[in-house]
Amino acid sequence: MTADRPQVRTIYDNVEAQFDKAADLMRLDPSIRKILATTTNEIVVHFPVKMDDGRVEMFTGYRVQHNNVLGPFKGGLRYHPAVDIDEVRALATWMTWKSAIADIPFGGAKGGIQCDPSKYSRSELERLTRRFAFALGSNIGPEYDIPAPDVNTNAQTMAWILDTYLSMMSPQERNRCVHVVTGKPVEAGGSLGRDKATGQGVVYCIEQWAKDRRFDLSKATYFVQGFGNVGSWTAKLLKPLGATLVAAEDHTGAIANAAGIDPEALSTHVAARGGVAGFPGAKAVDHKTFMATQADIFVPAALESQITKGTAPLLNVRLVAEGANGPTDLDGDRILTEKKIDLVPDVLCNSGGVIVSYFEWLQNKRSESWDLEEVDAKLERRILGGYERVKAAASEFDTDWRTAAYVVALRRLHTVYTRRGIFP
Ligand code: GLU
């Protein structure tokens, strides 16, 4: 990585530039810098899947393992046409920072399949998932690399991976490997509170920001991009706090209603119709109008590179709380700072998912099952610990919150490398 990059072109370029900024600022040891600037393993698999009509299609799957010095590789699997090695590399690297900031004993990984899952039947998706798990083989494992849900994957996907993975083991070993994936259905070893965990974490961060800013959330307005797991849970959990959802957008379009959109009703509509478009309680708006929505808070909870040179100038909010991974590119960050918009960065804001994945993993290892209150209380403590560390680093280095979040992560990784040394 070099400090002066000519132009940000890919998502991984964005990660490199964020990393360089923090590493320069904290004068990170050059050896540690070299190690963390590189992914450890990059697995690409091509595998055939039988379609319902008897045809065979070839698919490409990825698993990038960035770093495991703090613990097993950890991170989600996404199914999306935009999945490629560059994106997965970036997402894997963000996972390393995320676990380090939350102070959980995991490294970073990410994977996925380049496909449009809306084109496939449930049984095709099951065969696709099982064949991918088979192709990954021992590249994943309960103490080695632990996948979880991400974009377009869910508890069902994890249950198929679990079943396939366990079927490849001897019967004697199966019951001690249930923690090979997290985000499982509760009945199949999942944790209570895992489904809503990322949204819950976003809301804990927003509540803390409001406290810090002496801002009354019960009068707040906000809008959400993406109404999948993260966006919809964030909205449903902000509702009891009195905040009003005034606009939402996803791949089907954008909708707005300054008088308020009911998150529960919108979730029901999305489940039935596949997206926010056509929701009766709001009017359709274009993307620019959506991004320019006048509100207190914007929660991007969809894909990468949404807050950019083109869209950041439109934002009319006090806070961006990043539910998505990588929603802001370098220009976007610069413009947010210029506009004095507060930022709770992705690697902190959306860490609720991996934090509760850690709780699920612990429960599986100990054959325990915690009640929801316990999970929520532990999540709140853990994510707000990260929040305070990032806040402290931002003031220590007089820098923006994204760079501060990197400083927190890199410090922790630096300490471990310094203690352990480099083999041989
Ligand atoms: N896919 C989620 C993320 O990006 C969760 C990862 C996990 O639980 O391992 O953080």
Coordinates of C-alpha atoms and ligand atoms in Angstrom, one line a residue:
M1 CA 0.0 0.0 0.0
T2 CA 1.3 3.5 -0.8
A3 CA 0.1 6.7 0.9
D4 CA -0.7 8.6 -2.3
R5 CA -3.0 6.6 -4.5
P6 CA -3.9 8.2 -7.8
Q7 CA -7.6 7.3 -8.0
V8 CA -9.9 5.0 -6.0
R9 CA -11.2 2.5 -8.5
T10 CA -12.2 -0.6 -6.6
I11 CA -13.7 -1.4 -3.3
Y12 CA -10.4 -2.9 -2.1
D13 CA -8.7 0.3 -3.1
N14 CA -11.0 2.0 -0.7
V15 CA -9.9 -0.3 2.1
E16 CA -6.2 0.3 1.3
A17 CA -6.7 4.0 1.4
Q18 CA -8.6 3.9 4.7
F19 CA -5.8 1.7 6.1
D20 CA -3.0 3.9 4.9
K21 CA -4.5 7.0 6.4
A22 CA -4.8 5.4 9.9
A23 CA -1.4 3.6 9.6
D24 CA 0.3 6.9 8.7
L25 CA -1.4 8.8 11.5
M26 CA -0.5 6.3 14.2
R27 CA 2.9 5.5 12.6
L28 CA 2.2 1.8 12.5
D29 CA 5.2 -0.5 12.6
P30 CA 6.2 -1.1 8.9
S31 CA 6.4 -4.9 9.4
I32 CA 3.0 -5.2 10.9
R33 CA 1.7 -2.8 8.2
K34 CA 3.0 -5.2 5.5
I35 CA 1.4 -8.2 7.1
L36 CA -2.0 -6.6 7.5
A37 CA -1.9 -5.1 4.0
T38 CA -2.1 -8.7 2.6
T39 CA -4.8 -11.3 2.9
T40 CA -3.6 -14.7 4.3
N41 CA -5.6 -17.1 2.0
E42 CA -7.8 -16.6 -1.1
I43 CA -9.8 -19.7 -2.0
V44 CA -11.7 -19.7 -5.4
V45 CA -13.8 -22.7 -6.2
H46 CA -15.7 -23.6 -9.4
F47 CA -18.4 -26.2 -9.0
P48 CA -21.4 -27.6 -10.9
V49 CA -25.0 -27.5 -9.7
K50 CA -27.9 -29.4 -11.2
M51 CA -30.8 -27.1 -12.0
D52 CA -34.5 -28.1 -11.6
D53 CA -34.8 -28.7 -15.4
G54 CA -31.9 -31.1 -15.4
R55 CA -29.3 -28.7 -16.9
V56 CA -26.0 -28.2 -15.1
E57 CA -24.7 -24.7 -14.4
M58 CA -21.1 -23.8 -13.2
F59 CA -20.7 -21.4 -10.3
T60 CA -17.8 -19.6 -8.8
G61 CA -17.5 -19.3 -5.1
Y62 CA -15.0 -17.4 -3.0
R63 CA -13.6 -17.4 0.6
V64 CA -10.9 -14.9 1.5
Q65 CA -9.3 -15.3 4.8
H66 CA -7.6 -12.0 5.7
N67 CA -6.1 -12.5 9.2
N68 CA -6.4 -14.9 12.1
V69 CA -4.0 -13.7 14.7
L70 CA -6.8 -12.8 17.1
G71 CA -8.7 -16.0 16.6
P72 CA -10.4 -18.1 13.9
F73 CA -11.3 -16.5 10.6
K74 CA -14.8 -15.2 10.8
G75 CA -17.3 -13.5 8.4
G76 CA -20.3 -13.9 6.2
L77 CA -21.1 -15.4 2.9
R78 CA -23.1 -13.4 0.3
Y79 CA -24.9 -14.4 -2.8
H80 CA -24.9 -11.5 -5.3
P81 CA -23.9 -10.8 -9.0
A82 CA -21.3 -8.3 -7.8
V83 CA -19.4 -10.8 -5.7
D84 CA -15.8 -11.0 -7.0
I85 CA -12.3 -11.4 -5.5
D86 CA -11.8 -7.7 -5.1
E87 CA -15.1 -7.2 -3.1
V88 CA -14.6 -10.3 -1.0
R89 CA -11.0 -9.2 -0.2
A90 CA -12.3 -5.9 1.0
L91 CA -15.1 -7.4 3.1
A92 CA -12.7 -9.9 4.6
T93 CA -10.3 -7.2 5.7
W94 CA -13.1 -5.1 7.2
M95 CA -14.1 -8.2 9.3
T96 CA -10.6 -8.3 10.8
W97 CA -10.9 -4.7 12.0
K98 CA -14.5 -5.3 13.1
S99 CA -13.6 -8.1 15.5
A100 CA -10.6 -6.3 16.8
I101 CA -12.7 -3.2 17.6
A102 CA -15.4 -5.2 19.3
D103 CA -12.6 -7.1 21.3
I104 CA -13.8 -10.5 20.3
P105 CA -11.4 -13.4 19.6
F106 CA -11.9 -13.7 15.9
G107 CA -10.0 -12.8 12.7
G108 CA -11.5 -11.7 9.4
A109 CA -12.9 -13.6 6.4
K110 CA -15.6 -13.2 3.8
G111 CA -17.0 -15.3 1.0
G112 CA -19.8 -15.8 -1.4
I113 CA -21.0 -16.9 -4.7
Q114 CA -21.3 -14.7 -7.8
C115 CA -25.0 -15.3 -8.6
D116 CA -28.4 -13.7 -8.6
P117 CA -30.3 -15.8 -6.1
S118 CA -33.7 -14.4 -7.1
K119 CA -33.3 -16.5 -10.3
Y120 CA -33.3 -19.8 -8.5
S121 CA -35.8 -22.0 -6.8
R122 CA -35.5 -23.0 -3.2
S123 CA -34.2 -26.4 -4.1
E124 CA -31.7 -25.0 -6.5
L125 CA -30.4 -22.7 -3.8
E126 CA -30.2 -25.6 -1.4
R127 CA -28.1 -27.6 -3.9
L128 CA -26.0 -24.5 -4.7
T129 CA -25.3 -24.0 -1.0
R130 CA -24.5 -27.6 -0.2
R131 CA -22.2 -27.9 -3.2
F132 CA -20.4 -24.7 -2.2
A133 CA -19.9 -26.0 1.3
F134 CA -18.6 -29.3 -0.1
A135 CA -16.2 -27.4 -2.4
L136 CA -14.9 -25.4 0.6
G137 CA -14.4 -28.6 2.5
S138 CA -11.9 -28.2 5.3
N139 CA -11.1 -24.6 4.4
I140 CA -13.9 -23.9 6.9
G141 CA -14.1 -25.3 10.4
P142 CA -15.5 -24.5 13.9
E143 CA -12.0 -23.5 15.2
Y144 CA -10.6 -22.4 11.9
D145 CA -13.0 -20.4 9.7
I146 CA -16.7 -19.8 10.7
P147 CA -19.1 -18.5 8.0
A148 CA -22.3 -16.6 8.8
P149 CA -25.2 -14.9 6.8
D150 CA -24.6 -11.8 4.8
V151 CA -26.4 -10.2 1.7
N152 CA -29.0 -12.6 0.4
T153 CA -28.1 -15.5 2.8
N154 CA -29.9 -16.3 6.0
A155 CA -30.4 -18.9 8.8
Q156 CA -31.6 -21.4 6.3
T157 CA -28.5 -21.1 4.2
M158 CA -26.4 -21.7 7.4
A159 CA -28.5 -24.7 8.3
W160 CA -27.7 -26.3 4.9
I161 CA -24.0 -25.5 5.3
L162 CA -24.0 -27.0 8.8
D163 CA -25.7 -30.2 7.6
T164 CA -23.4 -30.6 4.7
Y165 CA -20.3 -30.0 6.7
L166 CA -21.4 -32.4 9.5
S167 CA -22.3 -35.0 6.9
M168 CA -18.6 -34.9 5.7
M169 CA -17.4 -35.8 9.3
S170 CA -17.4 -39.1 11.2
P171 CA -20.5 -39.5 13.3
Q172 CA -18.4 -39.3 16.5
E173 CA -17.3 -35.8 15.7
R174 CA -20.5 -34.2 14.5
N175 CA -21.9 -32.9 17.7
R176 CA -18.8 -31.1 18.6
C177 CA -18.7 -29.1 15.3
V178 CA -22.1 -27.3 15.4
H179 CA -20.2 -24.0 15.7
V180 CA -18.8 -24.3 12.2
V181 CA -21.3 -21.7 11.2
T182 CA -23.2 -19.0 13.1
G183 CA -26.5 -17.3 12.4
K184 CA -28.1 -20.7 12.4
P185 CA -31.9 -21.2 13.0
V186 CA -32.4 -21.2 16.8
E187 CA -33.8 -24.8 16.6
A188 CA -30.5 -25.9 14.9
G189 CA -28.1 -24.4 17.4
G190 CA -28.6 -20.7 16.7
S191 CA -28.7 -17.9 19.3
L192 CA -31.7 -15.9 20.4
G193 CA -31.2 -12.4 19.2
R194 CA -28.8 -13.3 16.3
D195 CA -31.4 -12.5 13.6
K196 CA -31.9 -8.9 14.8
A197 CA -28.3 -8.5 16.1
T198 CA -26.8 -6.2 13.4
G199 CA -29.8 -3.9 13.5
Q200 CA -29.8 -4.0 17.3
G201 CA -26.2 -3.0 17.3
V202 CA -26.8 -0.1 14.9
V203 CA -29.6 1.1 17.3
Y204 CA -27.4 0.9 20.4
C205 CA -24.8 3.0 18.6
I206 CA -27.4 5.6 17.5
E207 CA -28.8 5.8 21.1
Q208 CA -25.3 6.4 22.4
W209 CA -24.6 9.1 19.8
A210 CA -27.9 10.7 20.8
K211 CA -26.9 10.7 24.4
D212 CA -23.5 12.2 23.6
R213 CA -25.1 14.9 21.5
R214 CA -28.0 15.5 23.9
F215 CA -30.3 14.8 21.0
D216 CA -33.8 13.6 21.6
L217 CA -34.3 10.5 19.6
S218 CA -38.1 10.5 20.2
K219 CA -38.3 13.5 17.9
A220 CA -35.8 12.1 15.3
T221 CA -36.4 11.5 11.7
Y222 CA -34.3 9.0 9.7
F223 CA -34.2 7.2 6.4
V224 CA -32.8 3.8 5.4
Q225 CA -31.2 2.4 2.3
G226 CA -31.8 -1.4 2.0
F227 CA -34.7 -3.1 3.7
G228 CA -33.2 -6.5 4.2
N229 CA -32.1 -7.9 7.6
V230 CA -30.1 -4.9 8.8
G231 CA -32.3 -2.1 7.4
S232 CA -35.6 -3.6 8.5
W233 CA -34.4 -4.6 12.0
T234 CA -32.9 -1.1 12.5
A235 CA -36.2 0.5 11.6
K236 CA -38.3 -1.9 13.7
L237 CA -36.1 -1.3 16.7
L238 CA -36.0 2.5 16.3
K239 CA -39.8 2.6 16.3
P240 CA -40.3 2.0 20.1
L241 CA -37.8 4.8 20.7
G242 CA -40.1 7.2 18.9
A243 CA -38.0 7.9 15.8
T244 CA -39.8 8.4 12.5
L245 CA -38.9 6.6 9.3
V246 CA -39.4 9.1 6.5
A247 CA -37.9 7.3 3.4
A248 CA -36.6 3.9 2.3
E249 CA -34.8 2.6 -0.8
D250 CA -33.8 -0.8 -2.1
H251 CA -33.1 -2.5 -5.5
T252 CA -36.8 -2.0 -6.4
G253 CA -36.9 1.8 -5.9
A254 CA -37.2 4.5 -3.3
I255 CA -40.3 5.7 -1.3
A256 CA -40.9 8.6 1.0
N257 CA -43.5 10.0 3.4
A258 CA -42.5 12.9 5.6
A259 CA -45.4 12.0 7.9
G260 CA -43.8 8.6 8.6
I261 CA -43.6 5.1 7.3
D262 CA -44.5 2.2 9.6
P263 CA -41.5 -0.2 9.6
E264 CA -43.7 -3.3 10.5
A265 CA -46.1 -2.5 7.6
L266 CA -43.2 -2.0 5.2
S267 CA -41.5 -5.3 6.3
T268 CA -44.8 -7.1 5.6
H269 CA -44.9 -5.4 2.2
V270 CA -41.3 -6.3 1.4
A271 CA -41.8 -9.9 2.4
A272 CA -44.8 -10.2 0.1
R273 CA -43.6 -8.1 -2.9
G274 CA -39.8 -8.5 -2.8
G275 CA -39.0 -4.8 -2.2
V276 CA -40.2 -1.4 -1.0
A277 CA -41.6 -0.3 -4.4
G278 CA -45.4 0.0 -4.4
F279 CA -45.7 0.4 -0.7
P280 CA -49.1 2.0 -0.3
G281 CA -48.2 4.3 2.7
A282 CA -45.7 6.4 0.7
K283 CA -44.9 8.0 -2.6
A284 CA -42.2 6.9 -5.1
V285 CA -39.2 9.2 -5.3
D286 CA -36.0 9.0 -7.4
H287 CA -32.6 8.2 -6.1
K288 CA -31.4 11.8 -5.9
T289 CA -34.5 12.9 -4.0
F290 CA -34.0 9.9 -1.7
M291 CA -30.4 10.8 -0.9
A292 CA -31.4 14.4 -0.3
T293 CA -34.1 13.5 2.2
Q294 CA -34.2 16.0 5.0
A295 CA -33.8 14.0 8.2
D296 CA -31.6 13.7 11.3
I297 CA -30.1 10.3 10.5
F298 CA -29.2 8.3 7.4
V299 CA -28.7 4.5 7.8
P300 CA -27.1 3.0 4.7
A301 CA -27.9 -0.7 5.0
A302 CA -27.4 -2.1 1.5
L303 CA -24.2 -2.4 -0.6
E304 CA -20.9 -0.6 -0.9
S305 CA -20.0 2.8 -2.4
Q306 CA -23.3 4.5 -2.0
I307 CA -22.1 7.7 -0.3
T308 CA -19.8 9.1 -3.0
K309 CA -18.7 12.3 -4.8
G310 CA -22.1 12.2 -6.5
T311 CA -24.3 11.6 -3.6
A312 CA -22.6 12.9 -0.4
P313 CA -23.2 16.6 -1.3
L314 CA -26.9 15.8 -1.3
L315 CA -27.0 14.5 2.2
N316 CA -29.0 16.6 4.6
V317 CA -28.5 14.8 8.0
R318 CA -26.6 15.1 11.3
L319 CA -25.5 11.5 11.5
V320 CA -24.6 8.6 9.1
A321 CA -24.9 5.3 10.9
E322 CA -23.4 2.6 8.6
G323 CA -25.4 -0.6 8.8
A324 CA -23.8 -1.8 5.5
N325 CA -20.2 -2.7 4.9
G326 CA -18.3 0.0 3.0
P327 CA -21.2 2.2 2.0
T328 CA -18.9 5.3 1.9
D329 CA -16.0 5.7 -0.4
L330 CA -13.1 8.1 0.1
D331 CA -14.7 11.1 -1.6
G332 CA -17.8 10.4 0.4
D333 CA -15.8 10.4 3.6
R334 CA -14.1 13.7 2.8
I335 CA -17.4 15.3 2.0
L336 CA -19.1 14.0 5.2
T337 CA -16.2 15.6 7.2
E338 CA -16.5 18.9 5.3
K339 CA -20.2 19.0 5.9
K340 CA -19.6 18.2 9.6
I341 CA -21.9 15.2 9.4
D342 CA -21.2 12.7 12.3
L343 CA -20.3 9.2 11.3
V344 CA -20.5 5.9 13.1
P345 CA -18.4 3.8 10.7
D346 CA -19.4 0.3 9.5
V347 CA -16.7 -1.6 11.4
L348 CA -18.2 -0.3 14.6
C349 CA -21.8 0.3 13.7
N350 CA -22.7 -3.0 12.1
S351 CA -20.5 -5.2 14.4
G352 CA -23.6 -6.4 16.3
G353 CA -23.9 -9.3 13.9
V354 CA -20.5 -10.7 14.5
I355 CA -20.7 -10.0 18.2
V356 CA -23.8 -12.1 18.6
S357 CA -22.1 -14.7 16.3
Y358 CA -19.4 -14.9 18.9
F359 CA -22.1 -15.5 21.6
E360 CA -23.6 -18.2 19.4
W361 CA -20.2 -19.8 19.0
L362 CA -19.6 -19.7 22.7
Q363 CA -23.0 -21.2 23.5
N364 CA -22.4 -24.0 21.1
K365 CA -19.0 -24.8 22.6
R366 CA -20.5 -24.9 26.1
S367 CA -23.8 -26.6 25.1
E368 CA -25.6 -23.6 26.5
S369 CA -28.5 -21.5 25.4
W370 CA -28.8 -17.9 26.8
D371 CA -32.0 -16.0 27.1
L372 CA -32.6 -12.9 24.9
E373 CA -32.1 -10.4 27.8
E374 CA -28.7 -11.9 28.4
V375 CA -27.7 -11.8 24.7
D376 CA -28.9 -8.2 24.3
A377 CA -27.3 -6.9 27.5
K378 CA -23.9 -8.5 26.5
L379 CA -24.3 -7.1 23.0
E380 CA -24.9 -3.6 24.3
R381 CA -21.9 -3.7 26.6
R382 CA -19.6 -5.1 23.9
I383 CA -20.6 -2.7 21.1
L384 CA -20.6 0.3 23.3
G385 CA -17.1 -0.7 24.6
G386 CA -16.0 -0.4 20.9
Y387 CA -17.9 2.9 20.6
E388 CA -16.0 4.4 23.5
R389 CA -12.7 3.2 22.3
V390 CA -13.3 4.7 18.9
K391 CA -14.5 8.0 20.4
A392 CA -11.4 8.1 22.6
A393 CA -9.1 7.5 19.6
A394 CA -10.9 10.2 17.6
S395 CA -10.1 12.7 20.2
E396 CA -6.6 11.4 20.9
F397 CA -5.6 11.7 17.2
D398 CA -8.0 14.5 16.4
T399 CA -9.3 12.6 13.5
D400 CA -12.6 11.3 11.9
W401 CA -14.3 8.3 13.4
R402 CA -13.5 5.9 10.6
T403 CA -9.8 6.5 10.9
A404 CA -10.1 6.3 14.7
A405 CA -11.8 2.9 14.4
Y406 CA -8.9 1.7 12.3
V407 CA -6.5 3.0 14.9
V408 CA -8.3 1.0 17.6
A409 CA -8.2 -2.2 15.5
L410 CA -4.6 -1.8 14.3
R411 CA -3.3 -1.1 17.9
R412 CA -4.8 -4.3 19.1
L413 CA -3.4 -6.3 16.2
H414 CA 0.0 -4.6 16.6
T415 CA 0.1 -5.5 20.3
V416 CA -0.5 -9.2 19.6
Y417 CA 2.1 -9.4 16.8
T418 CA 4.6 -7.6 19.0
R419 CA 4.1 -10.1 21.8
R420 CA 4.1 -13.2 19.6
G421 CA 6.8 -12.2 17.1
I422 CA 7.0 -13.5 13.6
F423 CA 7.9 -17.2 12.9
P424 CA 10.6 -18.4 12.6
Ligands
GLU1 N1 -22.0 -10.7 7.6 C1 -22.0 -10.0 8.9 C2 -21.0 -8.9 8.8 O1 -20.6 -8.4 7.8 C3 -21.9 -11.0 10.1 C4 -20.6 -11.8 10.1 C5 -20.6 -12.8 11.2 O2 -21.5 -12.9 12.0 O3 -19.6 -13.6 11.1 O4 -20.5 -8.5 9.8

